[in-house]
Amino acid sequence: MTMPSNNEPLIGLWQQFPTAMVSRFLAQMHWDFVVLDMQHGCLNYETTYECIHVLRAGGAKPWVRTPIDNHSEINKILDLGAQGIVVPMVNSREAAEKAAAAAKYPPLGERSIGGDSWYHWGKDYPETANRMTWLLVQIEHIDAVNAVEEILSVDGVDGCFVGPTDLALSLGLTRQDVDTSAEVAAGIQKTLDVCRGLGKIACCNTYSVAEAREKAGQGYGCITMKSDVDLFIDSASELLKELRDQPRG
């Protein structure tokens, strides 16, 4: 995957609903990428495979967030056709090296040959996959922030996804402290600065259009806007509130 030629950030969405119908609608809306959430969503291999290929057919890049510390799944998920991998809670260089080994073919890693991509893309698929398939590690713990340069300097790690809420919790703060904590802000800025210095991609989640524009101005290369579940709950809750607030005739 490559950045747009105009240097505008890629815009994506998290998908937690385990159905290809949602993937089809999102792809038809022309989101740049969709992150299929196998960590906090309820997707399994079968539904993930279906969603991946519906997204690809519709022109959106399918990324997958893996469960924590389950690097053995990275190889399999890539074989299913994912074009990006997001690995949560990568708090050390050793963890980053394990993720890179699973996500990249030799000489960058230890990914083994298999899956349908090999047959579709030909003999140069390993080289193409190493270049075009992104591995993003999540920097979402104070231990990761403290080791962020070591983590992001690992060959095969293409960038990171920052996680402010989990970072706050790792500092002994609450979820409500995320937007006001100087420690959280400093950790995120340090991570962004390291990404810039190493030429790695920095990604973040946002909860409003204003916040997304702010993050784009700060130099994030990929921005997500909530999840399908968030949008469903927001819209359905607002609709129900409006209906119940109407005076009864």
JSON list of C-alpha atoms in Angstrom, two decimals:
[
{"chain": "A", "resi": 1, "resn": "MET", "atom": "CA", "xyz": [0.00, 0.00, 0.00]},
{"chain": "A", "resi": 2, "resn": "THR", "atom": "CA", "xyz": [1.23, 3.47, -0.79]},
{"chain": "A", "resi": 3, "resn": "MET", "atom": "CA", "xyz": [0.22, 6.90, 0.42]},
{"chain": "A", "resi": 4, "resn": "PRO", "atom": "CA", "xyz": [-1.90, 9.05, -1.92]},
{"chain": "A", "resi": 5, "resn": "SER", "atom": "CA", "xyz": [0.17, 11.25, -4.21]},
{"chain": "A", "resi": 6, "resn": "ASN", "atom": "CA", "xyz": [-1.37, 14.40, -2.67]},
{"chain": "A", "resi": 7, "resn": "ASN", "atom": "CA", "xyz": [-0.02, 13.39, 0.77]},
{"chain": "A", "resi": 8, "resn": "GLU", "atom": "CA", "xyz": [-3.52, 13.50, 2.23]},
{"chain": "A", "resi": 9, "resn": "PRO", "atom": "CA", "xyz": [-4.04, 10.94, 5.01]},
{"chain": "A", "resi": 10, "resn": "LEU", "atom": "CA", "xyz": [-5.81, 7.69, 4.30]},
{"chain": "A", "resi": 11, "resn": "ILE", "atom": "CA", "xyz": [-9.27, 7.68, 5.91]},
{"chain": "A", "resi": 12, "resn": "GLY", "atom": "CA", "xyz": [-10.63, 4.48, 7.40]},
{"chain": "A", "resi": 13, "resn": "LEU", "atom": "CA", "xyz": [-13.15, 2.94, 9.75]},
{"chain": "A", "resi": 14, "resn": "TRP", "atom": "CA", "xyz": [-13.11, 0.10, 12.26]},
{"chain": "A", "resi": 15, "resn": "GLN", "atom": "CA", "xyz": [-15.49, -2.79, 11.54]},
{"chain": "A", "resi": 16, "resn": "GLN", "atom": "CA", "xyz": [-16.71, -4.91, 14.44]},
{"chain": "A", "resi": 17, "resn": "PHE", "atom": "CA", "xyz": [-19.93, -6.32, 12.98]},
{"chain": "A", "resi": 18, "resn": "PRO", "atom": "CA", "xyz": [-18.99, -9.77, 11.61]},
{"chain": "A", "resi": 19, "resn": "THR", "atom": "CA", "xyz": [-20.82, -9.55, 8.31]},
{"chain": "A", "resi": 20, "resn": "ALA", "atom": "CA", "xyz": [-19.70, -9.01, 4.74]},
{"chain": "A", "resi": 21, "resn": "MET", "atom": "CA", "xyz": [-22.81, -6.91, 4.10]},
{"chain": "A", "resi": 22, "resn": "VAL", "atom": "CA", "xyz": [-21.33, -4.14, 6.27]},
{"chain": "A", "resi": 23, "resn": "SER", "atom": "CA", "xyz": [-18.01, -4.49, 4.43]},
{"chain": "A", "resi": 24, "resn": "ARG", "atom": "CA", "xyz": [-19.80, -4.12, 1.09]},
{"chain": "A", "resi": 25, "resn": "PHE", "atom": "CA", "xyz": [-21.53, -0.90, 2.14]},
{"chain": "A", "resi": 26, "resn": "LEU", "atom": "CA", "xyz": [-18.30, 0.57, 3.53]},
{"chain": "A", "resi": 27, "resn": "ALA", "atom": "CA", "xyz": [-16.36, -0.28, 0.37]},
{"chain": "A", "resi": 28, "resn": "GLN", "atom": "CA", "xyz": [-19.08, 1.27, -1.79]},
{"chain": "A", "resi": 29, "resn": "MET", "atom": "CA", "xyz": [-18.80, 4.45, 0.27]},
{"chain": "A", "resi": 30, "resn": "HIS", "atom": "CA", "xyz": [-15.12, 4.63, -0.80]},
{"chain": "A", "resi": 31, "resn": "TRP", "atom": "CA", "xyz": [-13.42, 4.49, 2.58]},
{"chain": "A", "resi": 32, "resn": "ASP", "atom": "CA", "xyz": [-9.69, 4.07, 1.87]},
{"chain": "A", "resi": 33, "resn": "PHE", "atom": "CA", "xyz": [-9.37, 1.18, 4.30]},
{"chain": "A", "resi": 34, "resn": "VAL", "atom": "CA", "xyz": [-11.39, -0.74, 6.88]},
{"chain": "A", "resi": 35, "resn": "VAL", "atom": "CA", "xyz": [-9.87, -2.37, 9.97]},
{"chain": "A", "resi": 36, "resn": "LEU", "atom": "CA", "xyz": [-11.58, -5.68, 10.72]},
{"chain": "A", "resi": 37, "resn": "ASP", "atom": "CA", "xyz": [-11.36, -5.98, 14.48]},
{"chain": "A", "resi": 38, "resn": "MET", "atom": "CA", "xyz": [-10.56, -9.50, 15.64]},
{"chain": "A", "resi": 39, "resn": "GLN", "atom": "CA", "xyz": [-9.43, -8.16, 19.02]},
{"chain": "A", "resi": 40, "resn": "HIS", "atom": "CA", "xyz": [-12.58, -6.43, 20.26]},
{"chain": "A", "resi": 41, "resn": "GLY", "atom": "CA", "xyz": [-15.05, -7.48, 17.58]},
{"chain": "A", "resi": 42, "resn": "CYS", "atom": "CA", "xyz": [-16.53, -10.96, 17.18]},
{"chain": "A", "resi": 43, "resn": "LEU", "atom": "CA", "xyz": [-15.11, -11.83, 13.76]},
{"chain": "A", "resi": 44, "resn": "ASN", "atom": "CA", "xyz": [-13.67, -15.31, 13.24]},
{"chain": "A", "resi": 45, "resn": "TYR", "atom": "CA", "xyz": [-11.53, -16.64, 10.38]},
{"chain": "A", "resi": 46, "resn": "GLU", "atom": "CA", "xyz": [-14.50, -17.37, 8.15]},
{"chain": "A", "resi": 47, "resn": "THR", "atom": "CA", "xyz": [-16.23, -14.01, 8.54]},
{"chain": "A", "resi": 48, "resn": "THR", "atom": "CA", "xyz": [-12.89, -12.18, 8.31]},
{"chain": "A", "resi": 49, "resn": "TYR", "atom": "CA", "xyz": [-12.13, -13.94, 5.02]},
{"chain": "A", "resi": 50, "resn": "GLU", "atom": "CA", "xyz": [-15.51, -12.99, 3.59]},
{"chain": "A", "resi": 51, "resn": "CYS", "atom": "CA", "xyz": [-15.16, -9.37, 4.71]},
{"chain": "A", "resi": 52, "resn": "ILE", "atom": "CA", "xyz": [-11.60, -9.09, 3.38]},
{"chain": "A", "resi": 53, "resn": "HIS", "atom": "CA", "xyz": [-12.56, -10.09, -0.13]},
{"chain": "A", "resi": 54, "resn": "VAL", "atom": "CA", "xyz": [-15.75, -8.03, -0.24]},
{"chain": "A", "resi": 55, "resn": "LEU", "atom": "CA", "xyz": [-13.67, -5.00, 0.77]},
{"chain": "A", "resi": 56, "resn": "ARG", "atom": "CA", "xyz": [-11.03, -5.76, -1.85]},
{"chain": "A", "resi": 57, "resn": "ALA", "atom": "CA", "xyz": [-13.66, -6.23, -4.54]},
{"chain": "A", "resi": 58, "resn": "GLY", "atom": "CA", "xyz": [-15.19, -2.87, -3.62]},
{"chain": "A", "resi": 59, "resn": "GLY", "atom": "CA", "xyz": [-11.85, -1.03, -3.69]},
{"chain": "A", "resi": 60, "resn": "ALA", "atom": "CA", "xyz": [-11.21, -0.57, 0.05]},
{"chain": "A", "resi": 61, "resn": "LYS", "atom": "CA", "xyz": [-8.03, -1.87, 1.69]},
{"chain": "A", "resi": 62, "resn": "PRO", "atom": "CA", "xyz": [-8.77, -4.58, 4.27]},
{"chain": "A", "resi": 63, "resn": "TRP", "atom": "CA", "xyz": [-6.68, -4.40, 7.42]},
{"chain": "A", "resi": 64, "resn": "VAL", "atom": "CA", "xyz": [-7.09, -6.74, 10.36]},
{"chain": "A", "resi": 65, "resn": "ARG", "atom": "CA", "xyz": [-6.38, -6.13, 14.03]},
{"chain": "A", "resi": 66, "resn": "THR", "atom": "CA", "xyz": [-5.21, -9.35, 15.64]},
{"chain": "A", "resi": 67, "resn": "PRO", "atom": "CA", "xyz": [-5.79, -10.59, 19.18]},
{"chain": "A", "resi": 68, "resn": "ILE", "atom": "CA", "xyz": [-3.12, -9.60, 21.72]},
{"chain": "A", "resi": 69, "resn": "ASP", "atom": "CA", "xyz": [0.10, -11.64, 21.67]},
{"chain": "A", "resi": 70, "resn": "ASN", "atom": "CA", "xyz": [-1.17, -14.07, 19.06]},
{"chain": "A", "resi": 71, "resn": "HIS", "atom": "CA", "xyz": [1.49, -13.61, 16.42]},
{"chain": "A", "resi": 72, "resn": "SER", "atom": "CA", "xyz": [0.83, -17.08, 15.05]},
{"chain": "A", "resi": 73, "resn": "GLU", "atom": "CA", "xyz": [-2.39, -15.69, 13.57]},
{"chain": "A", "resi": 74, "resn": "ILE", "atom": "CA", "xyz": [-0.63, -12.95, 11.59]},
{"chain": "A", "resi": 75, "resn": "ASN", "atom": "CA", "xyz": [0.63, -15.33, 8.90]},
{"chain": "A", "resi": 76, "resn": "LYS", "atom": "CA", "xyz": [-2.79, -16.95, 8.52]},
{"chain": "A", "resi": 77, "resn": "ILE", "atom": "CA", "xyz": [-4.67, -13.64, 8.37]},
{"chain": "A", "resi": 78, "resn": "LEU", "atom": "CA", "xyz": [-2.33, -12.38, 5.66]},
{"chain": "A", "resi": 79, "resn": "ASP", "atom": "CA", "xyz": [-2.87, -15.61, 3.75]},
{"chain": "A", "resi": 80, "resn": "LEU", "atom": "CA", "xyz": [-6.60, -14.86, 3.90]},
{"chain": "A", "resi": 81, "resn": "GLY", "atom": "CA", "xyz": [-5.89, -11.70, 1.90]},
{"chain": "A", "resi": 82, "resn": "ALA", "atom": "CA", "xyz": [-5.44, -8.89, 4.43]},
{"chain": "A", "resi": 83, "resn": "GLN", "atom": "CA", "xyz": [-3.42, -5.95, 3.14]},
{"chain": "A", "resi": 84, "resn": "GLY", "atom": "CA", "xyz": [-2.53, -4.58, 6.55]},
{"chain": "A", "resi": 85, "resn": "ILE", "atom": "CA", "xyz": [-2.05, -5.97, 10.05]},
{"chain": "A", "resi": 86, "resn": "VAL", "atom": "CA", "xyz": [-2.57, -4.02, 13.28]},
{"chain": "A", "resi": 87, "resn": "VAL", "atom": "CA", "xyz": [-0.99, -5.71, 16.31]},
{"chain": "A", "resi": 88, "resn": "PRO", "atom": "CA", "xyz": [-2.16, -4.50, 19.74]},
{"chain": "A", "resi": 89, "resn": "MET", "atom": "CA", "xyz": [-0.05, -3.95, 22.86]},
{"chain": "A", "resi": 90, "resn": "VAL", "atom": "CA", "xyz": [3.42, -4.12, 21.30]},
{"chain": "A", "resi": 91, "resn": "ASN", "atom": "CA", "xyz": [5.44, -2.90, 24.27]},
{"chain": "A", "resi": 92, "resn": "SER", "atom": "CA", "xyz": [9.00, -3.95, 23.43]},
{"chain": "A", "resi": 93, "resn": "ARG", "atom": "CA", "xyz": [11.45, -4.39, 20.59]},
{"chain": "A", "resi": 94, "resn": "GLU", "atom": "CA", "xyz": [11.23, -8.15, 21.08]},
{"chain": "A", "resi": 95, "resn": "ALA", "atom": "CA", "xyz": [7.46, -8.10, 20.55]},
{"chain": "A", "resi": 96, "resn": "ALA", "atom": "CA", "xyz": [7.89, -5.93, 17.44]},
{"chain": "A", "resi": 97, "resn": "GLU", "atom": "CA", "xyz": [10.49, -8.34, 16.05]},
{"chain": "A", "resi": 98, "resn": "LYS", "atom": "CA", "xyz": [8.12, -11.28, 16.55]},
{"chain": "A", "resi": 99, "resn": "ALA", "atom": "CA", "xyz": [5.33, -9.44, 14.74]},
{"chain": "A", "resi": 100, "resn": "ALA", "atom": "CA", "xyz": [7.64, -8.52, 11.85]},
{"chain": "A", "resi": 101, "resn": "ALA", "atom": "CA", "xyz": [8.90, -12.09, 11.60]},
{"chain": "A", "resi": 102, "resn": "ALA", "atom": "CA", "xyz": [5.31, -13.32, 11.24]},
{"chain": "A", "resi": 103, "resn": "ALA", "atom": "CA", "xyz": [4.19, -10.59, 8.82]},
{"chain": "A", "resi": 104, "resn": "LYS", "atom": "CA", "xyz": [7.10, -10.41, 6.37]},
{"chain": "A", "resi": 105, "resn": "TYR", "atom": "CA", "xyz": [8.70, -12.93, 4.03]},
{"chain": "A", "resi": 106, "resn": "PRO", "atom": "CA", "xyz": [12.48, -13.52, 4.16]},
{"chain": "A", "resi": 107, "resn": "PRO", "atom": "CA", "xyz": [14.81, -11.73, 4.34]},
{"chain": "A", "resi": 108, "resn": "LEU", "atom": "CA", "xyz": [12.73, -9.31, 6.45]},
{"chain": "A", "resi": 109, "resn": "GLY", "atom": "CA", "xyz": [10.87, -12.02, 8.35]},
{"chain": "A", "resi": 110, "resn": "GLU", "atom": "CA", "xyz": [9.89, -15.66, 8.57]},
{"chain": "A", "resi": 111, "resn": "ARG", "atom": "CA", "xyz": [6.45, -15.74, 6.93]},
{"chain": "A", "resi": 112, "resn": "SER", "atom": "CA", "xyz": [5.95, -18.99, 5.06]},
{"chain": "A", "resi": 113, "resn": "ILE", "atom": "CA", "xyz": [4.61, -19.35, 1.53]},
{"chain": "A", "resi": 114, "resn": "GLY", "atom": "CA", "xyz": [0.99, -20.42, 1.22]},
{"chain": "A", "resi": 115, "resn": "GLY", "atom": "CA", "xyz": [-2.57, -19.22, 0.72]},
{"chain": "A", "resi": 116, "resn": "ASP", "atom": "CA", "xyz": [-4.33, -18.10, -2.43]},
{"chain": "A", "resi": 117, "resn": "SER", "atom": "CA", "xyz": [-2.35, -14.86, -2.86]},
{"chain": "A", "resi": 118, "resn": "TRP", "atom": "CA", "xyz": [0.67, -16.84, -4.05]},
{"chain": "A", "resi": 119, "resn": "TYR", "atom": "CA", "xyz": [-1.31, -18.25, -6.96]},
{"chain": "A", "resi": 120, "resn": "HIS", "atom": "CA", "xyz": [-2.95, -14.96, -7.91]},
{"chain": "A", "resi": 121, "resn": "TRP", "atom": "CA", "xyz": [0.13, -12.72, -7.78]},
{"chain": "A", "resi": 122, "resn": "GLY", "atom": "CA", "xyz": [2.86, -14.98, -9.12]},
{"chain": "A", "resi": 123, "resn": "LYS", "atom": "CA", "xyz": [6.43, -15.78, -8.22]},
{"chain": "A", "resi": 124, "resn": "ASP", "atom": "CA", "xyz": [7.31, -12.24, -7.14]},
{"chain": "A", "resi": 125, "resn": "TYR", "atom": "CA", "xyz": [4.50, -12.17, -4.56]},
{"chain": "A", "resi": 126, "resn": "PRO", "atom": "CA", "xyz": [6.85, -12.32, -1.51]},
{"chain": "A", "resi": 127, "resn": "GLU", "atom": "CA", "xyz": [8.71, -9.20, -2.62]},
{"chain": "A", "resi": 128, "resn": "THR", "atom": "CA", "xyz": [5.45, -7.44, -3.51]},
{"chain": "A", "resi": 129, "resn": "ALA", "atom": "CA", "xyz": [3.82, -8.41, -0.22]},
{"chain": "A", "resi": 130, "resn": "ASN", "atom": "CA", "xyz": [6.77, -7.18, 1.85]},
{"chain": "A", "resi": 131, "resn": "ARG", "atom": "CA", "xyz": [6.50, -3.82, 0.14]},
{"chain": "A", "resi": 132, "resn": "MET", "atom": "CA", "xyz": [2.73, -3.42, -0.10]},
{"chain": "A", "resi": 133, "resn": "THR", "atom": "CA", "xyz": [1.40, -5.14, 3.04]},
{"chain": "A", "resi": 134, "resn": "TRP", "atom": "CA", "xyz": [1.61, -2.89, 6.08]},
{"chain": "A", "resi": 135, "resn": "LEU", "atom": "CA", "xyz": [2.50, -4.00, 9.60]},
{"chain": "A", "resi": 136, "resn": "LEU", "atom": "CA", "xyz": [1.35, -1.47, 12.18]},
{"chain": "A", "resi": 137, "resn": "VAL", "atom": "CA", "xyz": [2.09, -1.97, 15.87]},
{"chain": "A", "resi": 138, "resn": "GLN", "atom": "CA", "xyz": [-0.07, -0.34, 18.51]},
{"chain": "A", "resi": 139, "resn": "ILE", "atom": "CA", "xyz": [1.71, 2.03, 20.87]},
{"chain": "A", "resi": 140, "resn": "GLU", "atom": "CA", "xyz": [-0.77, 2.09, 23.72]},
{"chain": "A", "resi": 141, "resn": "HIS", "atom": "CA", "xyz": [1.18, 1.52, 26.94]},
{"chain": "A", "resi": 142, "resn": "ILE", "atom": "CA", "xyz": [3.75, 3.61, 28.78]},
{"chain": "A", "resi": 143, "resn": "ASP", "atom": "CA", "xyz": [6.26, 0.76, 28.32]},
{"chain": "A", "resi": 144, "resn": "ALA", "atom": "CA", "xyz": [5.77, 1.06, 24.55]},
{"chain": "A", "resi": 145, "resn": "VAL", "atom": "CA", "xyz": [6.21, 4.84, 24.66]},
{"chain": "A", "resi": 146, "resn": "ASN", "atom": "CA", "xyz": [9.43, 4.42, 26.64]},
{"chain": "A", "resi": 147, "resn": "ALA", "atom": "CA", "xyz": [10.74, 1.98, 24.00]},
{"chain": "A", "resi": 148, "resn": "VAL", "atom": "CA", "xyz": [9.07, 3.54, 20.97]},
{"chain": "A", "resi": 149, "resn": "GLU", "atom": "CA", "xyz": [12.26, 4.24, 19.00]},
{"chain": "A", "resi": 150, "resn": "GLU", "atom": "CA", "xyz": [13.49, 0.68, 19.52]},
{"chain": "A", "resi": 151, "resn": "ILE", "atom": "CA", "xyz": [10.10, -0.69, 18.50]},
{"chain": "A", "resi": 152, "resn": "LEU", "atom": "CA", "xyz": [9.63, 1.40, 15.37]},
{"chain": "A", "resi": 153, "resn": "SER", "atom": "CA", "xyz": [13.20, 0.94, 14.18]},
{"chain": "A", "resi": 154, "resn": "VAL", "atom": "CA", "xyz": [12.58, -2.79, 13.65]},
{"chain": "A", "resi": 155, "resn": "ASP", "atom": "CA", "xyz": [12.86, -3.73, 9.98]},
{"chain": "A", "resi": 156, "resn": "GLY", "atom": "CA", "xyz": [9.46, -4.84, 8.73]},
{"chain": "A", "resi": 157, "resn": "VAL", "atom": "CA", "xyz": [7.48, -2.59, 11.06]},
{"chain": "A", "resi": 158, "resn": "ASP", "atom": "CA", "xyz": [5.90, 0.00, 8.75]},
{"chain": "A", "resi": 159, "resn": "GLY", "atom": "CA", "xyz": [4.41, 2.23, 11.42]},
{"chain": "A", "resi": 160, "resn": "CYS", "atom": "CA", "xyz": [2.16, 2.40, 14.43]},
{"chain": "A", "resi": 161, "resn": "PHE", "atom": "CA", "xyz": [-1.35, 3.00, 15.65]},
{"chain": "A", "resi": 162, "resn": "VAL", "atom": "CA", "xyz": [-1.46, 5.14, 18.79]},
{"chain": "A", "resi": 163, "resn": "GLY", "atom": "CA", "xyz": [-3.85, 4.17, 21.60]},
{"chain": "A", "resi": 164, "resn": "PRO", "atom": "CA", "xyz": [-4.49, 7.12, 23.96]},
{"chain": "A", "resi": 165, "resn": "THR", "atom": "CA", "xyz": [-7.06, 5.43, 26.18]},
{"chain": "A", "resi": 166, "resn": "ASP", "atom": "CA", "xyz": [-5.00, 2.35, 27.01]},
{"chain": "A", "resi": 167, "resn": "LEU", "atom": "CA", "xyz": [-1.96, 4.61, 27.42]},
{"chain": "A", "resi": 168, "resn": "ALA", "atom": "CA", "xyz": [-3.87, 6.60, 30.03]},
{"chain": "A", "resi": 169, "resn": "LEU", "atom": "CA", "xyz": [-4.90, 3.43, 31.86]},
{"chain": "A", "resi": 170, "resn": "SER", "atom": "CA", "xyz": [-1.28, 2.21, 31.91]},
{"chain": "A", "resi": 171, "resn": "LEU", "atom": "CA", "xyz": [-0.37, 5.48, 33.65]},
{"chain": "A", "resi": 172, "resn": "GLY", "atom": "CA", "xyz": [-2.94, 4.88, 36.37]},
{"chain": "A", "resi": 173, "resn": "LEU", "atom": "CA", "xyz": [-5.34, 7.42, 34.91]},
{"chain": "A", "resi": 174, "resn": "THR", "atom": "CA", "xyz": [-8.97, 7.02, 33.88]},
{"chain": "A", "resi": 175, "resn": "ARG", "atom": "CA", "xyz": [-10.60, 7.12, 30.48]},
{"chain": "A", "resi": 176, "resn": "GLN", "atom": "CA", "xyz": [-11.87, 10.60, 31.30]},
{"chain": "A", "resi": 177, "resn": "ASP", "atom": "CA", "xyz": [-8.27, 11.84, 31.64]},
{"chain": "A", "resi": 178, "resn": "VAL", "atom": "CA", "xyz": [-7.30, 11.08, 28.05]},
{"chain": "A", "resi": 179, "resn": "ASP", "atom": "CA", "xyz": [-7.93, 14.54, 26.63]},
{"chain": "A", "resi": 180, "resn": "THR", "atom": "CA", "xyz": [-6.52, 16.49, 29.57]},
{"chain": "A", "resi": 181, "resn": "SER", "atom": "CA", "xyz": [-3.47, 14.51, 30.67]},
{"chain": "A", "resi": 182, "resn": "ALA", "atom": "CA", "xyz": [-0.10, 16.09, 29.89]},
{"chain": "A", "resi": 183, "resn": "GLU", "atom": "CA", "xyz": [1.53, 12.66, 30.24]},
{"chain": "A", "resi": 184, "resn": "VAL", "atom": "CA", "xyz": [-0.72, 11.14, 27.59]},
{"chain": "A", "resi": 185, "resn": "ALA", "atom": "CA", "xyz": [-0.18, 14.09, 25.25]},
{"chain": "A", "resi": 186, "resn": "ALA", "atom": "CA", "xyz": [3.60, 13.88, 25.72]},
{"chain": "A", "resi": 187, "resn": "GLY", "atom": "CA", "xyz": [3.61, 10.14, 25.01]},
{"chain": "A", "resi": 188, "resn": "ILE", "atom": "CA", "xyz": [1.60, 10.57, 21.82]},
{"chain": "A", "resi": 189, "resn": "GLN", "atom": "CA", "xyz": [3.77, 13.45, 20.63]},
{"chain": "A", "resi": 190, "resn": "LYS", "atom": "CA", "xyz": [6.92, 11.45, 21.29]},
{"chain": "A", "resi": 191, "resn": "THR", "atom": "CA", "xyz": [5.52, 8.59, 19.24]},
{"chain": "A", "resi": 192, "resn": "LEU", "atom": "CA", "xyz": [4.58, 10.91, 16.36]},
{"chain": "A", "resi": 193, "resn": "ASP", "atom": "CA", "xyz": [8.03, 12.51, 16.42]},
{"chain": "A", "resi": 194, "resn": "VAL", "atom": "CA", "xyz": [9.76, 9.11, 16.29]},
{"chain": "A", "resi": 195, "resn": "CYS", "atom": "CA", "xyz": [7.59, 8.08, 13.34]},
{"chain": "A", "resi": 196, "resn": "ARG", "atom": "CA", "xyz": [8.58, 11.21, 11.47]},
{"chain": "A", "resi": 197, "resn": "GLY", "atom": "CA", "xyz": [12.25, 10.72, 12.27]},
{"chain": "A", "resi": 198, "resn": "LEU", "atom": "CA", "xyz": [12.26, 7.12, 11.09]},
{"chain": "A", "resi": 199, "resn": "GLY", "atom": "CA", "xyz": [10.02, 7.69, 8.07]},
{"chain": "A", "resi": 200, "resn": "LYS", "atom": "CA", "xyz": [7.31, 5.40, 9.48]},
{"chain": "A", "resi": 201, "resn": "ILE", "atom": "CA", "xyz": [3.56, 5.89, 9.16]},
{"chain": "A", "resi": 202, "resn": "ALA", "atom": "CA", "xyz": [1.59, 7.15, 12.19]},
{"chain": "A", "resi": 203, "resn": "CYS", "atom": "CA", "xyz": [-2.10, 6.26, 12.56]},
{"chain": "A", "resi": 204, "resn": "CYS", "atom": "CA", "xyz": [-4.77, 7.29, 15.05]},
{"chain": "A", "resi": 205, "resn": "ASN", "atom": "CA", "xyz": [-8.47, 7.00, 15.79]},
{"chain": "A", "resi": 206, "resn": "THR", "atom": "CA", "xyz": [-10.74, 10.05, 16.03]},
{"chain": "A", "resi": 207, "resn": "TYR", "atom": "CA", "xyz": [-14.28, 10.74, 17.17]},
{"chain": "A", "resi": 208, "resn": "SER", "atom": "CA", "xyz": [-15.26, 13.85, 15.22]},
{"chain": "A", "resi": 209, "resn": "VAL", "atom": "CA", "xyz": [-14.59, 15.50, 11.88]},
{"chain": "A", "resi": 210, "resn": "ALA", "atom": "CA", "xyz": [-12.87, 18.39, 13.67]},
{"chain": "A", "resi": 211, "resn": "GLU", "atom": "CA", "xyz": [-10.55, 16.00, 15.49]},
{"chain": "A", "resi": 212, "resn": "ALA", "atom": "CA", "xyz": [-9.79, 14.13, 12.27]},
{"chain": "A", "resi": 213, "resn": "ARG", "atom": "CA", "xyz": [-8.81, 17.38, 10.55]},
{"chain": "A", "resi": 214, "resn": "GLU", "atom": "CA", "xyz": [-6.66, 18.34, 13.53]},
{"chain": "A", "resi": 215, "resn": "LYS", "atom": "CA", "xyz": [-4.83, 15.01, 13.42]},
{"chain": "A", "resi": 216, "resn": "ALA", "atom": "CA", "xyz": [-4.30, 15.32, 9.67]},
{"chain": "A", "resi": 217, "resn": "GLY", "atom": "CA", "xyz": [-2.67, 18.68, 10.27]},
{"chain": "A", "resi": 218, "resn": "GLN", "atom": "CA", "xyz": [-0.38, 17.12, 12.87]},
{"chain": "A", "resi": 219, "resn": "GLY", "atom": "CA", "xyz": [1.02, 14.72, 10.31]},
{"chain": "A", "resi": 220, "resn": "TYR", "atom": "CA", "xyz": [-0.85, 11.46, 10.82]},
{"chain": "A", "resi": 221, "resn": "GLY", "atom": "CA", "xyz": [-0.83, 9.40, 7.64]},
{"chain": "A", "resi": 222, "resn": "CYS", "atom": "CA", "xyz": [-3.86, 7.26, 8.47]},
{"chain": "A", "resi": 223, "resn": "ILE", "atom": "CA", "xyz": [-6.93, 8.31, 10.41]},
{"chain": "A", "resi": 224, "resn": "THR", "atom": "CA", "xyz": [-9.92, 6.23, 11.45]},
{"chain": "A", "resi": 225, "resn": "MET", "atom": "CA", "xyz": [-13.29, 7.68, 12.36]},
{"chain": "A", "resi": 226, "resn": "LYS", "atom": "CA", "xyz": [-14.95, 5.57, 15.06]},
{"chain": "A", "resi": 227, "resn": "SER", "atom": "CA", "xyz": [-16.31, 2.09, 14.24]},
{"chain": "A", "resi": 228, "resn": "ASP", "atom": "CA", "xyz": [-19.40, 0.71, 12.57]},
{"chain": "A", "resi": 229, "resn": "VAL", "atom": "CA", "xyz": [-20.75, -0.12, 16.04]},
{"chain": "A", "resi": 230, "resn": "ASP", "atom": "CA", "xyz": [-20.13, 3.46, 17.26]},
{"chain": "A", "resi": 231, "resn": "LEU", "atom": "CA", "xyz": [-21.92, 4.91, 14.25]},
{"chain": "A", "resi": 232, "resn": "PHE", "atom": "CA", "xyz": [-24.85, 2.52, 14.60]},
{"chain": "A", "resi": 233, "resn": "ILE", "atom": "CA", "xyz": [-25.29, 3.27, 18.30]},
{"chain": "A", "resi": 234, "resn": "ASP", "atom": "CA", "xyz": [-24.92, 7.03, 17.79]},
{"chain": "A", "resi": 235, "resn": "SER", "atom": "CA", "xyz": [-27.44, 7.13, 14.96]},
{"chain": "A", "resi": 236, "resn": "ALA", "atom": "CA", "xyz": [-29.98, 4.76, 16.48]},
{"chain": "A", "resi": 237, "resn": "SER", "atom": "CA", "xyz": [-29.80, 6.44, 19.90]},
{"chain": "A", "resi": 238, "resn": "GLU", "atom": "CA", "xyz": [-30.27, 9.90, 18.41]},
{"chain": "A", "resi": 239, "resn": "LEU", "atom": "CA", "xyz": [-33.19, 8.71, 16.28]},
{"chain": "A", "resi": 240, "resn": "LEU", "atom": "CA", "xyz": [-34.90, 7.09, 19.27]},
{"chain": "A", "resi": 241, "resn": "LYS", "atom": "CA", "xyz": [-34.37, 10.21, 21.37]},
{"chain": "A", "resi": 242, "resn": "GLU", "atom": "CA", "xyz": [-35.92, 12.40, 18.69]},
{"chain": "A", "resi": 243, "resn": "LEU", "atom": "CA", "xyz": [-38.89, 10.06, 18.32]},
{"chain": "A", "resi": 244, "resn": "ARG", "atom": "CA", "xyz": [-39.55, 9.93, 22.05]},
{"chain": "A", "resi": 245, "resn": "ASP", "atom": "CA", "xyz": [-39.16, 13.69, 22.41]},
{"chain": "A", "resi": 246, "resn": "GLN", "atom": "CA", "xyz": [-41.97, 14.32, 19.95]},
{"chain": "A", "resi": 247, "resn": "PRO", "atom": "CA", "xyz": [-45.21, 15.45, 21.60]},
{"chain": "A", "resi": 248, "resn": "ARG", "atom": "CA", "xyz": [-47.95, 12.86, 21.45]},
{"chain": "A", "resi": 249, "resn": "GLY", "atom": "CA", "xyz": [-51.08, 13.94, 19.64]}
]
